[in-house]
XYZ file of C-alpha atoms in Angstrom:
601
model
C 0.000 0.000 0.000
C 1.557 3.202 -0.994
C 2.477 5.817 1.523
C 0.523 8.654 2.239
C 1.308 11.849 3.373
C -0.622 13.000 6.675
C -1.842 16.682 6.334
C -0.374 19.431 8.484
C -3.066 20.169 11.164
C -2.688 23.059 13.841
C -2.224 21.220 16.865
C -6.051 21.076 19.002
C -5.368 23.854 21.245
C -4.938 23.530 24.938
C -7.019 25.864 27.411
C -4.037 28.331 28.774
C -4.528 29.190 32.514
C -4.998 33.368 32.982
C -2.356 34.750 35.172
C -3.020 37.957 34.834
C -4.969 40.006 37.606
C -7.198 43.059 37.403
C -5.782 46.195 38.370
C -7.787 47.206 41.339
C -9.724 51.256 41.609
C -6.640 52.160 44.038
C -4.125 51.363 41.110
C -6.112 52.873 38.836
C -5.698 56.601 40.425
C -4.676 59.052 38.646
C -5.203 56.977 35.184
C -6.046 60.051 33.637
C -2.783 61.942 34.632
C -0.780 59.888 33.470
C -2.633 59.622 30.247
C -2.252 63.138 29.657
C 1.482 62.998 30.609
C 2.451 59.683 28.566
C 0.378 61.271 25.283
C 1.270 64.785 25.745
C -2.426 65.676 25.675
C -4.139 69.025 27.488
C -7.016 67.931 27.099
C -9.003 65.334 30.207
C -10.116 61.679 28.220
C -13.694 61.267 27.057
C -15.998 59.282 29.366
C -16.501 56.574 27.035
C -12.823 56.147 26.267
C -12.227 55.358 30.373
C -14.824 53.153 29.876
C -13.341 50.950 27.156
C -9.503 51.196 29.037
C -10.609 50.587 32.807
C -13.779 48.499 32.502
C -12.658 46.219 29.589
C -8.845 46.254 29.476
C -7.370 47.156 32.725
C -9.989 46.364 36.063
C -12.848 43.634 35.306
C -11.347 41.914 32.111
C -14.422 41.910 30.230
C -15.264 41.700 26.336
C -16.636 45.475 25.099
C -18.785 46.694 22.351
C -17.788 50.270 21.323
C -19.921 52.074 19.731
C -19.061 55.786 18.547
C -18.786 57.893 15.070
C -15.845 58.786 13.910
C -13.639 61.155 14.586
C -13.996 60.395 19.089
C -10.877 58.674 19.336
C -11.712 55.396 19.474
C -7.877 54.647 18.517
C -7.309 55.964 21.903
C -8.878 52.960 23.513
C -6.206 50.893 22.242
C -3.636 53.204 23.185
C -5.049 53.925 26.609
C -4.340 50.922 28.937
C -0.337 51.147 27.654
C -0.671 54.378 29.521
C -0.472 52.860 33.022
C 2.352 51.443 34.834
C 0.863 47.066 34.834
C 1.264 47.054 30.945
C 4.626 47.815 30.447
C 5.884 44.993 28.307
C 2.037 44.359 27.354
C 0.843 43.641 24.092
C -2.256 44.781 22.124
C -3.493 42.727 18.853
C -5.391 45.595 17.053
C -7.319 43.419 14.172
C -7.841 45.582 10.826
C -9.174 44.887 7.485
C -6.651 47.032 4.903
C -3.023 47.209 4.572
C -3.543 50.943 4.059
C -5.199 51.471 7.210
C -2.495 49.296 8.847
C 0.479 51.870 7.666
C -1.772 54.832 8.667
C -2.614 53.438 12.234
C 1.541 52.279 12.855
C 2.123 56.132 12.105
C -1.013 57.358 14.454
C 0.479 55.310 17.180
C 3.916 56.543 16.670
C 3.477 60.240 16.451
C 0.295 60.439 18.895
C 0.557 57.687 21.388
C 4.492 57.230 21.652
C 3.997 54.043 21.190
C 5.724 50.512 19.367
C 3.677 49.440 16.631
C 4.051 47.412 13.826
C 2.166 46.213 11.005
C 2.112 42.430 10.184
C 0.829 42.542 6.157
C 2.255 41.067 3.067
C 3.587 44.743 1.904
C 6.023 44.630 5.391
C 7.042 40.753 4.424
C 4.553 38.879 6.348
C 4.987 36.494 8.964
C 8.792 36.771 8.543
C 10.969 34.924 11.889
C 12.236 37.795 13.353
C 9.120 39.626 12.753
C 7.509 36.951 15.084
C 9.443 37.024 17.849
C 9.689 40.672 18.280
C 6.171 40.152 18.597
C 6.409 36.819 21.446
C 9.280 39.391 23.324
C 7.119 42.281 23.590
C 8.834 44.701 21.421
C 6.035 46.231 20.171
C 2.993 47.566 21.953
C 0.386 47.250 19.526
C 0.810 44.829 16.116
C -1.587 45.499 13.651
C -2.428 42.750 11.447
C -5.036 41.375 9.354
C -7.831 38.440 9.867
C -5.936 35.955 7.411
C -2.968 36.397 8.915
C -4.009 36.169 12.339
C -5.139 32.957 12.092
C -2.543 31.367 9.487
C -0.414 28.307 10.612
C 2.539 30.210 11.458
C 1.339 33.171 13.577
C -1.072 30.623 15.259
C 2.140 28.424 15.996
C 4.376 30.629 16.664
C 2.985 33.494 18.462
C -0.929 32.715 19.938
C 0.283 28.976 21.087
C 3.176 30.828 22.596
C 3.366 30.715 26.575
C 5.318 34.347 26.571
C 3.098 36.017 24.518
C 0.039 34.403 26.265
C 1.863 36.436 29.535
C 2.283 39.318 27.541
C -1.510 40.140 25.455
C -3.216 42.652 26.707
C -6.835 42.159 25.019
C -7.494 41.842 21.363
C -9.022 44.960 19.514
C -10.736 44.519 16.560
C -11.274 47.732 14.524
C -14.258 48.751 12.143
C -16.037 45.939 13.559
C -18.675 46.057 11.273
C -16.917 45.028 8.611
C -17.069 41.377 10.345
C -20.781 40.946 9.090
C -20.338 42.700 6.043
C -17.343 40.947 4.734
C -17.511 37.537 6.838
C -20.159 35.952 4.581
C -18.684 36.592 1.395
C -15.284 37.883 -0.011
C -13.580 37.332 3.359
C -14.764 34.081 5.399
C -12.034 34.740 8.179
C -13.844 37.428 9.840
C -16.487 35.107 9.829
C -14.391 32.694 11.741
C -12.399 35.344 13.816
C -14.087 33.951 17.453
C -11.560 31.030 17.435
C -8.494 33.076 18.263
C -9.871 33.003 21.665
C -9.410 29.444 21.906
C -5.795 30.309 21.568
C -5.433 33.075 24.276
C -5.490 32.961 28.361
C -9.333 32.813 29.681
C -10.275 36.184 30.377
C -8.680 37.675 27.336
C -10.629 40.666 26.825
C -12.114 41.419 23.103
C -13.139 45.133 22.044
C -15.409 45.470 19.125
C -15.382 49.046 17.807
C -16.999 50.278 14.894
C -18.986 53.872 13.944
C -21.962 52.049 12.250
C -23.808 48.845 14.227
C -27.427 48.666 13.767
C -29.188 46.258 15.703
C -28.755 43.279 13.210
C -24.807 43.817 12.737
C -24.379 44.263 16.705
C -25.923 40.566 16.798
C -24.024 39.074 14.302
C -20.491 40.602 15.385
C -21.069 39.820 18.427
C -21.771 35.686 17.662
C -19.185 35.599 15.439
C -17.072 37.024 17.869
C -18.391 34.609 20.610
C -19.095 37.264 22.772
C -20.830 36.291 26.145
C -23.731 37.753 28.024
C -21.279 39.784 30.573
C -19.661 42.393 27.952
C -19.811 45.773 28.759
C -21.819 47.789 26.056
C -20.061 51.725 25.425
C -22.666 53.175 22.867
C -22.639 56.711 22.486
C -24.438 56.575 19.015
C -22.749 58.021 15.881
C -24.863 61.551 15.568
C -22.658 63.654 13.762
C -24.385 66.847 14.332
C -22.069 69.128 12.416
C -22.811 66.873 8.929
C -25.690 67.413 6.689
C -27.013 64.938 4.205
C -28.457 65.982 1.124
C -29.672 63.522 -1.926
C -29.332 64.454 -5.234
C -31.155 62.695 -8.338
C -28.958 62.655 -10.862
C -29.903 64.806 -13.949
C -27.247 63.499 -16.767
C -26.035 60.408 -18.394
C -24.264 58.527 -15.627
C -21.325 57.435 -17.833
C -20.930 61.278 -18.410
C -20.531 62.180 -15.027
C -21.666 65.776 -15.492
C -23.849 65.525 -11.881
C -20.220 66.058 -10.358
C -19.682 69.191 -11.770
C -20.291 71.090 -8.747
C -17.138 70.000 -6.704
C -14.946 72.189 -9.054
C -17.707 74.791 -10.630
C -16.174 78.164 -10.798
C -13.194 77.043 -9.405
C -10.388 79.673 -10.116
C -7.678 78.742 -7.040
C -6.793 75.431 -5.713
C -8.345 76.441 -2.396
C -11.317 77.479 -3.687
C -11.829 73.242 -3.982
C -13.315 72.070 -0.665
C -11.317 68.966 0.352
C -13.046 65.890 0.397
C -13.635 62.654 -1.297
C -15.697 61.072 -3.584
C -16.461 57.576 -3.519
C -16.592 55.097 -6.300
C -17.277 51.618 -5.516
C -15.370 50.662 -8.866
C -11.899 51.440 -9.470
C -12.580 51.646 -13.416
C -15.264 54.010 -12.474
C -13.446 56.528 -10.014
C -10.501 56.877 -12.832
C -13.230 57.774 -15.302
C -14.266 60.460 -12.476
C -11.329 61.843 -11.994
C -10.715 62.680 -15.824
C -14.002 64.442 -15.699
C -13.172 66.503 -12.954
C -9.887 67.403 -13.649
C -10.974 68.160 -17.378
C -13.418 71.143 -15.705
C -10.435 72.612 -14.026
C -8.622 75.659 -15.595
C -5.881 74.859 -17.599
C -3.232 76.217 -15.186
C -4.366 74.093 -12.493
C -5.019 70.761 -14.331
C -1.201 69.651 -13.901
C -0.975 69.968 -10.427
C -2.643 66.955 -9.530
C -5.299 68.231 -6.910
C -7.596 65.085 -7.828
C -6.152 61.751 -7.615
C -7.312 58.384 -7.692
C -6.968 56.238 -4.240
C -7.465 52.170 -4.231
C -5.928 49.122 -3.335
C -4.400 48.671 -7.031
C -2.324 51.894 -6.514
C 1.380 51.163 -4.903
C 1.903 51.421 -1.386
C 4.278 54.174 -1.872
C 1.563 55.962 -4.014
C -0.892 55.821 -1.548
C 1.205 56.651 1.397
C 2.434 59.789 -0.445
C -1.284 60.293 -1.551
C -2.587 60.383 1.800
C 0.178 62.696 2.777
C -0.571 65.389 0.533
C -4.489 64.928 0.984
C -3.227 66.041 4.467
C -1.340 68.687 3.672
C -3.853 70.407 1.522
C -2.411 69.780 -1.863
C -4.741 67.159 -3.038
C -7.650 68.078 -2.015
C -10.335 65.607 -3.499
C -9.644 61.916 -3.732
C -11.746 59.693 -5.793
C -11.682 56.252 -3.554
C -13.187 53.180 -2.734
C -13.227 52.046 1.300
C -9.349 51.921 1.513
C -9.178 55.582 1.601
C -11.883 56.494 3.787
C -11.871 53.597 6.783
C -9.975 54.535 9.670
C -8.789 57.808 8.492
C -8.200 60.347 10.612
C -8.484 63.448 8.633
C -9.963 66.485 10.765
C -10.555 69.025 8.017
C -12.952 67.189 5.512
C -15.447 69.470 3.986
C -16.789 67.501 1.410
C -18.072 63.566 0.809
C -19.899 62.798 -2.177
C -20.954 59.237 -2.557
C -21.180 58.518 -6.209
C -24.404 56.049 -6.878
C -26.013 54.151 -4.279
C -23.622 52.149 -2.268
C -24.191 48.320 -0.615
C -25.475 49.271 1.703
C -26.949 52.156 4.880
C -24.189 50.788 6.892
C -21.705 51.348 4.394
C -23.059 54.814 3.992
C -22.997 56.022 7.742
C -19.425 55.097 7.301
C -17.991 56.568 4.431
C -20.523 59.750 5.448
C -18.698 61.015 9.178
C -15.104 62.185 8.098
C -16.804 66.195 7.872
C -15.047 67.593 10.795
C -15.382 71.078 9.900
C -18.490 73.020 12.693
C -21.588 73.353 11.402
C -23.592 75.014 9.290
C -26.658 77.059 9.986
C -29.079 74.529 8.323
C -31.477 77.711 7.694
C -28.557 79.211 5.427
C -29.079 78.249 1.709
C -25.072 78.204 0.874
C -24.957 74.541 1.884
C -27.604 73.468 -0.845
C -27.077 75.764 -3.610
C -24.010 73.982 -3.751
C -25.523 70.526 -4.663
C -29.050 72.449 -5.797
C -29.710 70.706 -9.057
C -30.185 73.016 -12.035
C -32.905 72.621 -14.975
C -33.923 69.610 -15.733
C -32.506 68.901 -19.272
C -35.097 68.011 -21.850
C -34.254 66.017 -25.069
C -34.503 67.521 -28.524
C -37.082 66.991 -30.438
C -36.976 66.414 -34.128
C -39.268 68.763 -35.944
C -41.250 66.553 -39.190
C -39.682 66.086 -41.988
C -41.851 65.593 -44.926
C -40.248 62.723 -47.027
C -40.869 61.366 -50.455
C -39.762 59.147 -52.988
C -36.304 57.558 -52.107
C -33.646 58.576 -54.948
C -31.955 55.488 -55.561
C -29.187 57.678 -57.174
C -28.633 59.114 -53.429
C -28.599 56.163 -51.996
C -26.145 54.691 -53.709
C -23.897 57.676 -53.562
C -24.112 57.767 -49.319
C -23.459 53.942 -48.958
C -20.188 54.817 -51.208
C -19.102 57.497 -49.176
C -20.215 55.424 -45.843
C -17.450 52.497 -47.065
C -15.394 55.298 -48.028
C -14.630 56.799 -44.612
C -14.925 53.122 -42.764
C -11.680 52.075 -45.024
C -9.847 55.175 -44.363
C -10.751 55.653 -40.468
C -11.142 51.988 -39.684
C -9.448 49.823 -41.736
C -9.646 47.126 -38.990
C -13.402 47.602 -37.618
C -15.218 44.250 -37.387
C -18.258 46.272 -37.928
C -20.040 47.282 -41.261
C -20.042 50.543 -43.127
C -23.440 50.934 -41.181
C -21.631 51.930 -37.884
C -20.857 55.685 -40.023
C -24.380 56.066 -41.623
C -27.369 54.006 -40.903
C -29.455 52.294 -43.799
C -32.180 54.591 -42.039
C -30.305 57.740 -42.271
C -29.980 56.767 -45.572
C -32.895 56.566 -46.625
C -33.976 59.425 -45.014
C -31.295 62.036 -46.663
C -32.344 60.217 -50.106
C -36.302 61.129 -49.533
C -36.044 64.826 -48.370
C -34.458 66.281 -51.671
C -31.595 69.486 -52.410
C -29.704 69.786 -48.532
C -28.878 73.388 -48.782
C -26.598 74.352 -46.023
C -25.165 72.395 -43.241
C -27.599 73.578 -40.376
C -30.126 71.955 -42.422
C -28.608 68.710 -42.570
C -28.479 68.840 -38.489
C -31.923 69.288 -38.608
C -32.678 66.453 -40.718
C -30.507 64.250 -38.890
C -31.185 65.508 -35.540
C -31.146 63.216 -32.619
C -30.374 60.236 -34.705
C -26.631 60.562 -36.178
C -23.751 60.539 -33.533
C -21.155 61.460 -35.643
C -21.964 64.955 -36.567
C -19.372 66.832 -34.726
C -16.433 64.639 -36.516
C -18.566 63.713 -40.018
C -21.034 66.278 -40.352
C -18.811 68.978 -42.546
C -17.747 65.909 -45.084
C -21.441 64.668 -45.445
C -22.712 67.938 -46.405
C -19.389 68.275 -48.892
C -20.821 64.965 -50.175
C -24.517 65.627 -50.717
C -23.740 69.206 -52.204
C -21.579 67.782 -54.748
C -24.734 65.782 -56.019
C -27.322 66.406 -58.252
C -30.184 65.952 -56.488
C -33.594 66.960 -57.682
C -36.398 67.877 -56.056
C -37.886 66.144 -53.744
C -40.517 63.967 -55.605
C -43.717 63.600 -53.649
C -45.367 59.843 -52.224
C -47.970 59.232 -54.455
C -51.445 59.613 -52.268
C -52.820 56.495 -51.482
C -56.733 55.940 -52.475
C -59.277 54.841 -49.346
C -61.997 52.288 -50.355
C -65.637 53.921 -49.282
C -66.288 53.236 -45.516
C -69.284 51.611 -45.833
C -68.345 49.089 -49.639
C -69.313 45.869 -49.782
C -66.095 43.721 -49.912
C -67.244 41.414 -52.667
C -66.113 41.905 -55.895
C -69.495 43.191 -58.246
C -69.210 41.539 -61.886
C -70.598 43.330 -65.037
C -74.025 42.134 -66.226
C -72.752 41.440 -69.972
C -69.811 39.199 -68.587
C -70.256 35.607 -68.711
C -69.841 33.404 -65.657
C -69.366 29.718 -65.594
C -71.963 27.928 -63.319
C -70.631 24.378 -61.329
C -73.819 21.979 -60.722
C -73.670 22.776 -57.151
C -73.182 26.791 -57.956
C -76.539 26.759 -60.040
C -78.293 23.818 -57.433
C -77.809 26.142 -54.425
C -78.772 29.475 -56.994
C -82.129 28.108 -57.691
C -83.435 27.306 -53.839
C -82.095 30.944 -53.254
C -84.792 31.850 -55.902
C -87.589 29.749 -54.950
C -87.716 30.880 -51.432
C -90.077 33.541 -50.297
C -89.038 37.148 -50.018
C -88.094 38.295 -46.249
C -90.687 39.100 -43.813
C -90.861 42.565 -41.999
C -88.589 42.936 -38.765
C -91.969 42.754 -36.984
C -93.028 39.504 -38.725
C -90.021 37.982 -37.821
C -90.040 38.944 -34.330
C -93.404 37.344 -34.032
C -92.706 34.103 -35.702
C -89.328 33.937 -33.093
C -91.724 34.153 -30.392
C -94.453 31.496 -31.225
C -91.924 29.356 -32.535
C -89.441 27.076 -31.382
C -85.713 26.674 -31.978
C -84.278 24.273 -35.014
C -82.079 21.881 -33.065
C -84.099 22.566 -29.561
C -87.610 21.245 -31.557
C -90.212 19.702 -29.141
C -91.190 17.757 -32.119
C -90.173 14.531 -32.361
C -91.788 13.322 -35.793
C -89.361 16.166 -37.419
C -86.517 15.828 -35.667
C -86.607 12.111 -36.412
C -87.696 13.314 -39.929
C -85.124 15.836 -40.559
C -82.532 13.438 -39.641
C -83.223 10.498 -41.445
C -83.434 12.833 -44.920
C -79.858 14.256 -43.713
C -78.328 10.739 -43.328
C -79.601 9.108 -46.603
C -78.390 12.201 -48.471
C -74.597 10.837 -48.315
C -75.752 7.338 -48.973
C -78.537 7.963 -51.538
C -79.244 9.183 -54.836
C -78.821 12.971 -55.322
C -81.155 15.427 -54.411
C -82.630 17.207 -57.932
C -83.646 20.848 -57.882
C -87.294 20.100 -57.815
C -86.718 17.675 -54.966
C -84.990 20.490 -52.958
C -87.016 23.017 -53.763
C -90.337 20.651 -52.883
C -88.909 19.996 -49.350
C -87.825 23.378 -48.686
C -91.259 24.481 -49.227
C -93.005 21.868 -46.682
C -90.593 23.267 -44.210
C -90.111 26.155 -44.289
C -94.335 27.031 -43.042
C -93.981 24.405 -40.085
C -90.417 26.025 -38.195
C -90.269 29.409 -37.811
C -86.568 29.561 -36.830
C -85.649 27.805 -40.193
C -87.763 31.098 -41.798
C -85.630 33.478 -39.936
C -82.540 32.070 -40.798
C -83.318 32.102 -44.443
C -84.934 35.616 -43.958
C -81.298 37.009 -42.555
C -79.194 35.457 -45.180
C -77.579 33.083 -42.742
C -78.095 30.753 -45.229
């Protein structure tokens, strides 16, 4: 029996005791001095910040749900516990969902927290050895790292099964929480599965959730896939955003020609006359196409400076870094982006979001909508909507009639010429027919209208209809004018039968028509039957009569039938004979009179 090879399997993890003890109220005195002395800050800590350092992280160990908008330092809960004198040589696992957000958070931490961080992403070489246990010694205060690599063989083996680093983590924070529904069932199943790195941490290991959008059905599902358990401490100071105003546009222009974006840059004369802001594409093909729209509405001076730039996960790393860094600065001042640009940031002079087409989803909305940190407006001042105010709606152009007539076949022939003409020289390699220059309709309709005197009136003609007018227009006129084309020759009037004409066809008396047998049979009972009876007469006979079929009368029925069957089997019925029985008939059943009388028959 050949050998197989057994799979690599993480070993089953083992339950790892908890060491660690919670930091009692008498330790935790003063927490907020030393906050402000570690972080340089002048400023006291928000109450819901204390909350998610002491309650989760620092005194009762418990998981916590964080929910706040953006911009109220929720970063700060991560950084906060590294603040206090029982977490030196600590270690935070701060779980986020782009490699863009990672290098933007290792800076935040390092220029406003004073603290170690490091991101763990394929762009900083992975799960290299020495990255690893930097991470088990507690070099860093805070890794950063993604879902997949969190739970890959080697950081599971080497760093979460570790004893030391079990010692050293301080909780587990997993930021934009949301993101764990939203992305968990589909296009990333290991935020799906994230709960199971608990099975590879001390008991007690806190978890922190913190997002800026969880409706009621996220909170539930983070939470479960999180494994969160009835005791968590819920921070929820809601994500009003008082100082941002939303305002819903329907768009008035072709969507691929992305006129409805014209306001960002209308008027614009200076580069800080463009409010700074993004726009968000949820295609990366798309937002490109935006930004050469924009840009194209900008003066010509200011068109090579690059104030609008694309930002998405297909750019570089050192792109986007340097991106980001002049967005900051001031001297881009819109990006066109999908999420990578707008999650996490931290960016507190936004003016400006404009979400291009409806997005996934509300969630996703709330999201990309709270960067705005400027105050706010007076909602009774117009300013703020005249800037988005839609103008008049556009309406189509209408073709004005255009009396045709005959087709000139001369014409025609000389337009499909010229058609194959300009498809040789201008697109030697089409796949398509001549047909793609000039319709057959168009066509037909230059070769039906007569003399084209001057160009406007071949717009006319054509209006609506040809889309090459701009780049063909001139050299179709050249070409009709250098025909001889006569008058337009009317369309001959078409004659209308009389409304009320019998449709058969009425011979002459003095032509000669050939009679069948059965033609001249049925001709003669027509004349031997009685003239028809007044409407009155006939009314009267319906009503003391009976129907045909319906008879009462057995003796005819039984009569009527018997004749019927031995005329297929008998000799032929003369004219005599059929008049003869018409005429005993027709007195006894009325109905049989009426039918004859209205020429059923």
């Amino acid at each position: 029996m050949p050998h197989q090879r057994k799979k690599s399997r993480v070993p089953r993890p083992q339950a790892v005791p908890n060491t660690r003890k919670p930091v009692t109220k008498e330790e935790l005195r003063g927490l907020e001095d030393e906050i402000k002395i570690k972080f340089d800050w002048v400023h006291e800590p928000q109450a819901h910040q204390m909350q998610g350092i002491i309650i989760a992280q620092l005194q009762t160990l418990r998981d916590a749900l964080v929910h706040a908008g953006t911009g109220p330092g929720k970063t700060m809960i991560a950084a906060g516990p590294h603040a206090h004198r029982s977490s030196e040589g600590k270690v935070t696992l701060m779980i986020s969902p782009l490699i863009a957000l990672h290098d933007e958070q290792v800076e935040t931490f390092r220029d406003e927290f004073k603290l170690k961080a490091i991101a763990v992403n394929s762009s900083n070489g992975g799960c290299k050895p020495e990255i690893l246990q930097e991470i088990v010694k507690g070099e860093h205060q805070i890794v950063l790292i993604s879902p997949e690599m969190a739970l890959s063989r080697r950081f599971i083996r080497e760093v979460l099964r570790s004893a030391e680093f079990g010692r050293r983590v301080l909780s587990i924070v997993v930021d934009e929480a949301h993101v764990v529904s939203h992305w968990g069932a589909s296009f990333r199943k290991k935020y799906g599965t994230l709960g199971i790195i608990r099975a590879f941490l001390p008991r007690g290991t806190p978890i922190l959730a913190l997002s800026a959008t969880l409706p009621a059905r996220i909170r539930n599902d983070v939470m479960s896939k999180l494994q969160f358990g009835k005791d968590y401490a819920n921070i929820d100071i809601g994500n009003d955003r008082p100082n941002v105003s939303l305002i819903v546009r329907a768009i008035q222009h072709p969507m691929n020609s992305y006129a409805d974006l014209d306001f960002v840059v209308e008027g614009i004369t200076h580069p800080s006359q463009i409010k700074k802001g993004f726009i968000y594409a949820d295609n990366i093909a798309t937002g490109v196409e935006i930004v050469d729209h924009v840009t194209e509405l900008l003066p010509p001076e200011l068109q090579k400076l690059g104030l609008i730039r694309p930002y998405n996960a297909a750019l570089s790393k050192e792109y986007r870094r340097e991106a980001m860094r002049q967005f900051k600065n001031g001297d881009i001042r819109i990006l066109v982006c999908t999420d990578v640009a707008g999650m996490g940031c931290n960016i507190p002079d936004i003016d400006l979001v404009v979400q291009w087409k409806l997005p996934g989803s509300v969630s996703v909305f709330i999201q990309r909508a709270g960067p705005p940190q400027v105050p706010c407006c007076d909602i009774c001042c117009p300013a703020l909507f005249n800037q988005t105010r839609p103008g008049n709606l556009l309406t189509a152009p209408r073709q004005s009639a255009i009396k045709r007539g005959v087709v000139n076949k001369d014409v025609q022939g000389a337009l499909d010429k010229w058609r194959n003409k300009i498809l040789a020289r201008d697109y030697p390699s089409s796949l398509y027919s001549s047909s793609m220059i000039l319709r057959d309709e168009s066509i037909a309709l230059l070769s039906s209208v007569g003399p084209i005197d001057d160009l406007e009136q071949l717009k006319a003609v054509l209006a609506g209809q040809w889309l090459w007018m701009e780049e063909y227009g001139n050299a179709l006129y050249r070409c009709l004018a250098g025909l001889q084309i006569p008058p337009m020759q009317p369309l001959p009037k078409k004659t209308r039968a009389p409304k009320h004409a019998h449709p058969a066809v009425e011979v002459p008396q003095s032509a000669t028509v050939e009679e069948s047998p059965a033609t001249r049979r049925r001709l003669d009972v027509a004349a031997a039957l009685p003239k028809p009876l007044p409407i009155a007469a006939q009314a009267s006979s319906a009503a003391s009569g009976s129907s045909g079929r319906g008879s009462n009368n057995p003796t005819e029925t039984s009569r009527g039938r018997g004749r019927r069957r031995g005329r297929g089997r008998g000799k032929p019925q003369t004219p005599e004979e059929i008049k003869a029985e018409f005429a005993r008939e027709l007195p006894e059943n009325p109905a049989l009179s009426m039918l004859f009388t209205c020429g059923r028959v």
